[in-house]
Amino acid sequence: MVHPFLFLQFFRELLHPLGFSEASADAVVYTWLIMIGLVLFSIVATKRLQAVPSGAQNFMEVIVGGIENMLVETMGEHGRPFFPLVATLALFILVSNLIGLVPGFFPPTANINTTAACAVVVFITTHIVGVKEHGAGYIKHFLGPIAWLAPMMFFIEVIGHLSRVISLTLRLFGNMNGHELVLIIFFGLAPFMVPLPMMLMGVLVSFIQAFVFMLLAMIYIQGSLEHAH
């Protein structure tokens, strides 16, 4: 949530000469903060691997194992090569969503530049995978099953695939930014008890939005792997 005092706020002045707006500077700072945090936590969790996990290793194995099981159930065994990408997106988005509930922190996913970057990564990966899997035959995904309708279907499919970027971007951004605005309003009206239920709802929204983004990323990549009909 947005607070009068933002952690590492002095980075705004550092990034301002580079053309970053105040909101974009906050998003960049907290994005790097989250990335560094995830890397450090991963190092700690894997520093001393044990046959019977405990502590950070046990926590990470539960999360990573859950994501892996979901990926295999959605994409099958041939989806395992995409586990690093899917898991990275899921963890980054989840932590980015949840960090906004900490006083003094700003959620990067409440900035449209962050959500657009994640959506573009999924979009580019989808089509790279499609071309790599099918070669020139990947174009058949855009032509439809009826030959004489192929020109029209091509434009419809192109628009549909481009709309995926917009959909992924605006869904995550809209939900997280909207939640921030609601919290600001409630904190202004009643700064003590009323915002608590909204913050609890924010935890639920954070998990749901990370889950939806991850699921759609898997579905889009899986679609590019399938043979055109």
mmCIF file of C-alpha atoms in Angstrom:
data_model
loop_
_atom_site.group_PDB
_atom_site.id
_atom_site.type_symbol
_atom_site.label_atom_id
_atom_site.label_comp_id
_atom_site.label_asym_id
_atom_site.label_seq_id
_atom_site.Cartn_x
_atom_site.Cartn_y
_atom_site.Cartn_z
ATOM 1 C CA MET A 1 0.000 0.000 0.000
ATOM 2 C CA VAL A 2 1.102 3.584 -0.561
ATOM 3 C CA HIS A 3 2.236 5.387 2.588
ATOM 4 C CA PRO A 4 3.391 8.964 3.307
ATOM 5 C CA PHE A 5 6.900 7.576 3.825
ATOM 6 C CA LEU A 6 8.218 5.117 1.254
ATOM 7 C CA PHE A 7 11.180 2.855 1.962
ATOM 8 C CA LEU A 8 14.277 3.871 -0.032
ATOM 9 C CA GLN A 9 12.483 7.017 -1.121
ATOM 10 C CA PHE A 10 15.806 8.767 -1.725
ATOM 11 C CA PHE A 11 16.240 6.663 -4.887
ATOM 12 C CA ARG A 12 13.588 8.852 -6.516
ATOM 13 C CA GLU A 13 16.049 11.713 -6.723
ATOM 14 C CA LEU A 14 18.722 9.358 -8.026
ATOM 15 C CA LEU A 15 16.524 8.099 -10.888
ATOM 16 C CA HIS A 16 14.803 11.396 -11.670
ATOM 17 C CA PRO A 17 17.652 12.739 -13.901
ATOM 18 C CA LEU A 18 17.288 9.581 -16.014
ATOM 19 C CA GLY A 19 13.721 10.528 -16.919
ATOM 20 C CA PHE A 20 11.899 8.297 -14.440
ATOM 21 C CA SER A 21 8.655 9.623 -13.024
ATOM 22 C CA GLU A 22 8.033 9.323 -9.287
ATOM 23 C CA ALA A 23 5.806 6.254 -9.696
ATOM 24 C CA SER A 24 8.195 4.564 -12.130
ATOM 25 C CA ALA A 25 11.162 5.223 -9.842
ATOM 26 C CA ASP A 26 9.321 3.593 -6.936
ATOM 27 C CA ALA A 27 8.479 0.572 -9.107
ATOM 28 C CA VAL A 28 12.107 0.186 -10.247
ATOM 29 C CA VAL A 29 13.480 0.453 -6.711
ATOM 30 C CA TYR A 30 11.088 -2.079 -5.234
ATOM 31 C CA THR A 31 11.462 -4.412 -8.207
ATOM 32 C CA TRP A 32 15.203 -4.597 -7.604
ATOM 33 C CA LEU A 33 14.632 -4.915 -3.866
ATOM 34 C CA ILE A 34 12.344 -7.916 -4.446
ATOM 35 C CA MET A 35 14.720 -9.546 -6.931
ATOM 36 C CA ILE A 36 17.645 -9.214 -4.528
ATOM 37 C CA GLY A 37 15.505 -10.531 -1.685
ATOM 38 C CA LEU A 38 14.398 -13.586 -3.667
ATOM 39 C CA VAL A 39 17.976 -14.362 -4.724
ATOM 40 C CA LEU A 40 19.288 -14.054 -1.161
ATOM 41 C CA PHE A 41 16.476 -16.183 0.256
ATOM 42 C CA SER A 42 17.096 -18.840 -2.406
ATOM 43 C CA ILE A 43 20.797 -18.911 -1.519
ATOM 44 C CA VAL A 44 19.977 -19.326 2.172
ATOM 45 C CA ALA A 45 17.414 -22.059 1.440
ATOM 46 C CA THR A 46 19.803 -24.069 -0.734
ATOM 47 C CA LYS A 47 23.060 -23.436 1.106
ATOM 48 C CA ARG A 48 22.837 -26.596 3.220
ATOM 49 C CA LEU A 49 20.488 -29.033 1.529
ATOM 50 C CA GLN A 50 19.262 -31.862 3.729
ATOM 51 C CA ALA A 51 17.464 -35.122 2.989
ATOM 52 C CA VAL A 52 14.897 -34.134 5.631
ATOM 53 C CA PRO A 53 14.293 -30.449 4.888
ATOM 54 C CA SER A 54 13.695 -27.884 7.593
ATOM 55 C CA GLY A 55 13.456 -24.141 7.903
ATOM 56 C CA ALA A 56 13.925 -22.129 4.707
ATOM 57 C CA GLN A 57 14.611 -25.248 2.632
ATOM 58 C CA ASN A 58 11.330 -26.824 3.729
ATOM 59 C CA PHE A 59 9.431 -23.604 2.997
ATOM 60 C CA MET A 60 10.893 -23.274 -0.493
ATOM 61 C CA GLU A 61 10.379 -26.951 -1.323
ATOM 62 C CA VAL A 62 6.675 -26.643 -0.514
ATOM 63 C CA ILE A 63 6.269 -23.594 -2.759
ATOM 64 C CA VAL A 64 8.449 -24.828 -5.615
ATOM 65 C CA GLY A 65 6.923 -28.311 -5.426
ATOM 66 C CA GLY A 66 3.414 -26.873 -5.596
ATOM 67 C CA ILE A 67 4.260 -24.789 -8.667
ATOM 68 C CA GLU A 68 5.941 -27.785 -10.331
ATOM 69 C CA ASN A 69 2.951 -30.065 -9.709
ATOM 70 C CA MET A 70 0.587 -27.482 -11.126
ATOM 71 C CA LEU A 71 2.781 -27.012 -14.200
ATOM 72 C CA VAL A 72 2.911 -30.751 -14.903
ATOM 73 C CA GLU A 73 -0.863 -31.079 -14.433
ATOM 74 C CA THR A 74 -1.494 -28.176 -16.810
ATOM 75 C CA MET A 75 1.179 -28.704 -19.477
ATOM 76 C CA GLY A 76 2.239 -32.322 -18.995
ATOM 77 C CA GLU A 77 5.789 -33.606 -18.687
ATOM 78 C CA HIS A 78 6.919 -31.652 -21.760
ATOM 79 C CA GLY A 79 6.201 -28.475 -19.818
ATOM 80 C CA ARG A 80 9.044 -29.026 -17.350
ATOM 81 C CA PRO A 81 11.608 -27.017 -19.393
ATOM 82 C CA PHE A 82 9.451 -23.937 -18.772
ATOM 83 C CA PHE A 83 9.361 -24.418 -15.004
ATOM 84 C CA PRO A 84 12.126 -21.848 -14.284
ATOM 85 C CA LEU A 85 10.247 -19.135 -16.194
ATOM 86 C CA VAL A 86 6.832 -19.945 -14.733
ATOM 87 C CA ALA A 87 8.134 -20.281 -11.177
ATOM 88 C CA THR A 88 10.138 -17.049 -11.426
ATOM 89 C CA LEU A 89 7.118 -15.108 -12.662
ATOM 90 C CA ALA A 90 4.874 -16.626 -9.993
ATOM 91 C CA LEU A 91 7.238 -15.882 -7.101
ATOM 92 C CA PHE A 92 8.111 -12.392 -8.320
ATOM 93 C CA ILE A 93 4.472 -11.393 -8.849
ATOM 94 C CA LEU A 94 3.346 -12.901 -5.543
ATOM 95 C CA VAL A 95 6.037 -11.155 -3.501
ATOM 96 C CA SER A 96 5.470 -7.922 -5.445
ATOM 97 C CA ASN A 97 1.779 -8.086 -4.585
ATOM 98 C CA LEU A 98 2.285 -8.920 -0.916
ATOM 99 C CA ILE A 99 5.015 -6.351 -0.278
ATOM 100 C CA GLY A 100 2.465 -3.564 -0.712
ATOM 101 C CA LEU A 101 0.801 -4.668 2.530
ATOM 102 C CA VAL A 102 3.958 -3.847 4.483
ATOM 103 C CA PRO A 103 3.959 -0.273 5.842
ATOM 104 C CA GLY A 104 6.399 1.866 3.895
ATOM 105 C CA PHE A 105 6.577 -0.384 0.844
ATOM 106 C CA PHE A 106 5.186 0.028 -2.663
ATOM 107 C CA PRO A 107 4.005 -2.931 -4.804
ATOM 108 C CA PRO A 108 5.721 -2.864 -8.235
ATOM 109 C CA THR A 109 2.709 -4.642 -9.728
ATOM 110 C CA ALA A 110 0.623 -1.533 -9.019
ATOM 111 C CA ASN A 111 2.667 0.132 -11.772
ATOM 112 C CA ILE A 112 1.632 -0.675 -15.335
ATOM 113 C CA ASN A 113 5.239 -0.743 -16.570
ATOM 114 C CA THR A 114 6.026 -3.732 -14.344
ATOM 115 C CA THR A 115 2.959 -5.728 -15.344
ATOM 116 C CA ALA A 116 3.533 -4.897 -19.021
ATOM 117 C CA ALA A 117 7.123 -6.154 -18.786
ATOM 118 C CA CYS A 118 5.941 -9.489 -17.337
ATOM 119 C CA ALA A 119 3.249 -9.780 -20.017
ATOM 120 C CA VAL A 120 5.724 -9.076 -22.828
ATOM 121 C CA VAL A 121 8.058 -11.785 -21.484
ATOM 122 C CA VAL A 122 5.215 -14.312 -21.666
ATOM 123 C CA PHE A 123 4.193 -13.108 -25.149
ATOM 124 C CA ILE A 124 7.715 -13.335 -26.606
ATOM 125 C CA THR A 125 8.391 -16.702 -24.962
ATOM 126 C CA THR A 126 5.137 -18.116 -26.333
ATOM 127 C CA HIS A 127 6.027 -17.362 -29.942
ATOM 128 C CA ILE A 128 9.703 -18.272 -29.650
ATOM 129 C CA VAL A 129 8.615 -21.652 -28.312
ATOM 130 C CA GLY A 130 6.063 -22.005 -31.117
ATOM 131 C CA VAL A 131 8.590 -21.267 -33.847
ATOM 132 C CA LYS A 132 11.192 -23.509 -32.239
ATOM 133 C CA GLU A 133 8.708 -26.388 -31.940
ATOM 134 C CA HIS A 134 7.014 -26.150 -35.341
ATOM 135 C CA GLY A 135 9.345 -24.061 -37.482
ATOM 136 C CA ALA A 136 7.624 -22.319 -40.391
ATOM 137 C CA GLY A 137 4.572 -24.496 -39.738
ATOM 138 C CA TYR A 138 3.795 -22.358 -36.679
ATOM 139 C CA ILE A 139 2.021 -19.971 -39.048
ATOM 140 C CA LYS A 140 -0.788 -22.544 -39.243
ATOM 141 C CA HIS A 141 -1.799 -21.529 -35.713
ATOM 142 C CA PHE A 142 -2.914 -18.213 -37.202
ATOM 143 C CA LEU A 143 -4.680 -19.450 -40.347
ATOM 144 C CA GLY A 144 -7.522 -21.597 -39.033
ATOM 145 C CA PRO A 145 -8.849 -24.887 -40.443
ATOM 146 C CA ILE A 146 -10.592 -23.448 -43.523
ATOM 147 C CA ALA A 147 -8.278 -22.365 -46.360
ATOM 148 C CA TRP A 148 -10.450 -19.653 -47.899
ATOM 149 C CA LEU A 149 -10.937 -18.018 -44.483
ATOM 150 C CA ALA A 150 -7.182 -17.988 -43.773
ATOM 151 C CA PRO A 151 -6.554 -14.279 -44.583
ATOM 152 C CA MET A 152 -9.342 -13.141 -42.286
ATOM 153 C CA MET A 153 -8.404 -15.639 -39.562
ATOM 154 C CA PHE A 154 -4.795 -14.463 -39.689
ATOM 155 C CA PHE A 155 -5.729 -10.903 -38.714
ATOM 156 C CA ILE A 156 -8.192 -12.138 -36.083
ATOM 157 C CA GLU A 157 -5.558 -14.411 -34.534
ATOM 158 C CA VAL A 158 -2.913 -11.672 -34.562
ATOM 159 C CA ILE A 159 -5.280 -9.317 -32.782
ATOM 160 C CA GLY A 160 -6.168 -12.076 -30.335
ATOM 161 C CA HIS A 161 -2.533 -12.779 -29.500
ATOM 162 C CA LEU A 162 -1.727 -9.089 -29.082
ATOM 163 C CA SER A 163 -4.735 -8.709 -26.803
ATOM 164 C CA ARG A 164 -3.153 -11.285 -24.491
ATOM 165 C CA VAL A 165 -0.454 -8.761 -23.622
ATOM 166 C CA ILE A 166 -3.071 -6.121 -22.872
ATOM 167 C CA SER A 167 -5.156 -8.575 -20.869
ATOM 168 C CA LEU A 168 -2.254 -9.825 -18.737
ATOM 169 C CA THR A 169 -1.031 -6.273 -18.181
ATOM 170 C CA LEU A 170 -4.312 -4.616 -17.252
ATOM 171 C CA ARG A 171 -5.702 -7.484 -15.164
ATOM 172 C CA LEU A 172 -2.766 -7.535 -12.775
ATOM 173 C CA PHE A 173 -2.244 -3.778 -12.780
ATOM 174 C CA GLY A 174 -5.944 -2.976 -12.362
ATOM 175 C CA ASN A 175 -6.458 -5.306 -9.424
ATOM 176 C CA MET A 176 -3.345 -4.275 -7.534
ATOM 177 C CA ASN A 177 -3.635 -0.560 -8.236
ATOM 178 C CA GLY A 178 -7.342 -0.637 -7.384
ATOM 179 C CA HIS A 179 -6.596 -2.344 -4.090
ATOM 180 C CA GLU A 180 -4.032 0.346 -3.285
ATOM 181 C CA LEU A 181 -6.561 3.089 -3.943
ATOM 182 C CA VAL A 182 -9.194 1.396 -1.780
ATOM 183 C CA LEU A 183 -6.718 1.089 1.094
ATOM 184 C CA ILE A 184 -5.779 4.754 0.800
ATOM 185 C CA ILE A 185 -9.446 5.763 0.977
ATOM 186 C CA PHE A 186 -10.161 3.558 3.993
ATOM 187 C CA PHE A 187 -7.029 4.732 5.795
ATOM 188 C CA GLY A 188 -8.195 8.302 5.268
ATOM 189 C CA LEU A 189 -11.652 7.577 6.661
ATOM 190 C CA ALA A 190 -10.728 5.254 9.526
ATOM 191 C CA PRO A 191 -6.991 4.662 9.951
ATOM 192 C CA PHE A 192 -7.226 1.909 12.579
ATOM 193 C CA MET A 193 -9.835 -0.872 12.448
ATOM 194 C CA VAL A 194 -11.584 -0.534 9.085
ATOM 195 C CA PRO A 195 -8.496 -1.116 6.846
ATOM 196 C CA LEU A 196 -7.701 -4.452 8.558
ATOM 197 C CA PRO A 197 -10.336 -6.497 6.665
ATOM 198 C CA MET A 198 -9.209 -4.835 3.433
ATOM 199 C CA MET A 199 -5.614 -5.827 4.121
ATOM 200 C CA LEU A 200 -6.686 -9.420 4.731
ATOM 201 C CA MET A 201 -8.548 -9.303 1.438
ATOM 202 C CA GLY A 202 -5.359 -7.918 -0.109
ATOM 203 C CA VAL A 203 -3.522 -11.114 0.840
ATOM 204 C CA LEU A 204 -6.190 -13.151 -0.947
ATOM 205 C CA VAL A 205 -6.095 -10.884 -4.009
ATOM 206 C CA SER A 206 -2.293 -11.120 -4.119
ATOM 207 C CA PHE A 207 -2.359 -14.920 -4.249
ATOM 208 C CA ILE A 208 -5.216 -15.040 -6.764
ATOM 209 C CA GLN A 209 -3.578 -12.595 -9.169
ATOM 210 C CA ALA A 210 -0.233 -14.426 -9.043
ATOM 211 C CA PHE A 211 -2.056 -17.719 -9.628
ATOM 212 C CA VAL A 212 -4.065 -16.370 -12.570
ATOM 213 C CA PHE A 213 -1.003 -14.851 -14.256
ATOM 214 C CA MET A 214 0.967 -18.070 -13.822
ATOM 215 C CA LEU A 215 -1.922 -20.209 -15.106
ATOM 216 C CA LEU A 216 -2.455 -18.064 -18.200
ATOM 217 C CA ALA A 217 1.275 -18.086 -18.955
ATOM 218 C CA MET A 218 1.254 -21.886 -18.882
ATOM 219 C CA ILE A 219 -1.868 -22.077 -21.058
ATOM 220 C CA TYR A 220 -0.407 -19.713 -23.679
ATOM 221 C CA ILE A 221 2.892 -21.601 -23.857
ATOM 222 C CA GLN A 222 1.069 -24.920 -23.987
ATOM 223 C CA GLY A 223 -1.035 -23.610 -26.883
ATOM 224 C CA SER A 224 2.092 -22.785 -28.877
ATOM 225 C CA LEU A 225 3.370 -26.350 -28.380
ATOM 226 C CA GLU A 226 0.225 -27.970 -29.758
ATOM 227 C CA HIS A 227 -0.167 -28.817 -33.427
ATOM 228 C CA ALA A 228 -2.497 -26.571 -35.425
ATOM 229 C CA HIS A 229 -5.800 -28.076 -36.539
#
